[in-house]
Amino acid sequence: MKTFCGRANPTTGAMEWLEEDEDYDYHQEIARSRYADMLHDKDRNMKYYQGIRAAVSRVKERGEKAIVLDIGTGTGLLSMMAASAGADFCYAIEVFKPMANAAVKIVEKNGFRDKIKVINKHSTEVTVGPDGDMQCRANILVTELFDTELIGEGALPTYEHAHKYLVQEGCEAVPHRATVYVQLVESKRMWSWNKLFPVHVEAEDGEKIIVSPSEMENCPGVPSVCDIQLNQMPSGDFTVLSDVVTMFSVDFSKPVRSASTYYRVQLEPVKSGKAQIVLSWWDIDMDPSGMINCTMAPYWVKSTSAFQWRDHWMQCVYFLPNEEPVLQGEKVYLTACRDEYSMWYKLQKA
Ligand code: SAH
């Protein structure tokens, strides 16, 4: 069986999928991947565990058996949490064969063999029924299919399919909800990552300046996210032009639609300046009450003493197609467009 592996295209910077043969050495791939970083993310793990325990309790209080579907089980961590929380049975789905093999061993070693069935398939290939992979639909849906952009790992189509074919109506979902936040900023430093400014070079006969043609200078480039540790960005390197606003939320306990769509919010700039960049991050509520929240908010939004360093989830920098002068108090519309896997932003005057 061939497996898809992600590679950054050095020309465009975009992530692409390459097919690798069966004899490909996946050890390097696993070493480079973020499984260890996820396992070290104590904040994430604690909140998942709290959310899973709460979901199992709610199902049990209704007098039902707790049947868990864990899509993208990786090391099997979330299924083992569910089994420890008293779930009656867990279906742990993992498409990446080397990880599915690891999950089988880890589950076995931790004594959960009777409670967890590891299935090495993409979730969209999983069958339900007496002769299927799953005996019946699950009533608890647990996943961690999110990247820095939230949807870049295919969470939306996976959820859409799972609600149609793999889980019961009214199921509990951990996480219950995700919310994407945005903030408009001006930043010469960040804008320069996306624009070709004149290049200064030292030549024998003095300094020379290389200026690119205006078509190149004004080219908006590919609308793709730049994910970075915004917590490493000094506050002097950008000017906040708007408050933080909610762009959209997804309720994972209800049917999810993955088809391309857009979301629009009205912003009232808090300062005049050049709108260049949309900074964005998300949080997940592990239960419906919103009491168990795991957030990627940067330091100037939420300064927490117990700051969790993580590389598997960072923050997003989106470049607007063109810089747009905005005036304090003069309303603008910010539109987030998305397809199944990525997001991009536009700004319009009201
Ligand atoms: N649940 C683990 C690992 C999360 S990483 C944890 O929380 O620690 C996400 C995993 O999901 C990866 O191993 C990836 O291969 C797998 N995956 C992503 N989409 C999938 C899908 N639709 N079906 C099966 N596995 C999927």
mmCIF file of N, CA and C in Angstrom, residues 137 159-167 255-256:
data_model
loop_
_atom_site.group_PDB
_atom_site.id
_atom_site.type_symbol
_atom_site.label_atom_id
_atom_site.label_comp_id
_atom_site.label_asym_id
_atom_site.label_seq_id
_atom_site.Cartn_x
_atom_site.Cartn_y
_atom_site.Cartn_z
ATOM 1 N N ARG A 137 -23.082 2.563 15.274
ATOM 2 C CA ARG A 137 -22.612 3.946 15.281
ATOM 3 C C ARG A 137 -22.207 4.351 16.701
ATOM 4 N N TYR A 159 -15.331 15.304 9.563
ATOM 5 C CA TYR A 159 -16.511 15.443 10.426
ATOM 6 C C TYR A 159 -17.803 15.283 9.623
ATOM 7 N N GLU A 160 -17.827 15.871 8.437
ATOM 8 C CA GLU A 160 -19.035 15.792 7.610
ATOM 9 C C GLU A 160 -19.397 14.336 7.359
ATOM 10 N N HIS A 161 -18.388 13.553 6.968
ATOM 11 C CA HIS A 161 -18.604 12.132 6.698
ATOM 12 C C HIS A 161 -18.994 11.381 7.981
ATOM 13 N N ALA A 162 -18.298 11.667 9.074
ATOM 14 C CA ALA A 162 -18.547 10.939 10.331
ATOM 15 C C ALA A 162 -19.989 11.142 10.796
ATOM 16 N N HIS A 163 -20.494 12.363 10.677
ATOM 17 C CA HIS A 163 -21.881 12.611 11.112
ATOM 18 C C HIS A 163 -22.877 11.886 10.218
ATOM 19 N N LYS A 164 -22.542 11.754 8.939
ATOM 20 C CA LYS A 164 -23.469 11.066 8.028
ATOM 21 C C LYS A 164 -23.491 9.563 8.258
ATOM 22 N N TYR A 165 -22.305 8.992 8.534
ATOM 23 C CA TYR A 165 -22.213 7.525 8.472
ATOM 24 C C TYR A 165 -21.722 6.818 9.735
ATOM 25 N N LEU A 166 -21.062 7.528 10.647
ATOM 26 C CA LEU A 166 -20.365 6.797 11.721
ATOM 27 C C LEU A 166 -20.853 7.085 13.134
ATOM 28 N N VAL A 167 -21.548 8.210 13.332
ATOM 29 C CA VAL A 167 -22.007 8.520 14.696
ATOM 30 C C VAL A 167 -23.516 8.731 14.727
ATOM 31 N N PRO A 255 -24.184 17.959 12.490
ATOM 32 C CA PRO A 255 -23.638 17.770 11.139
ATOM 33 C C PRO A 255 -22.806 18.978 10.697
ATOM 34 N N VAL A 256 -21.678 18.702 10.073
ATOM 35 C CA VAL A 256 -20.737 19.751 9.653
ATOM 36 C C VAL A 256 -20.749 19.811 8.135
#
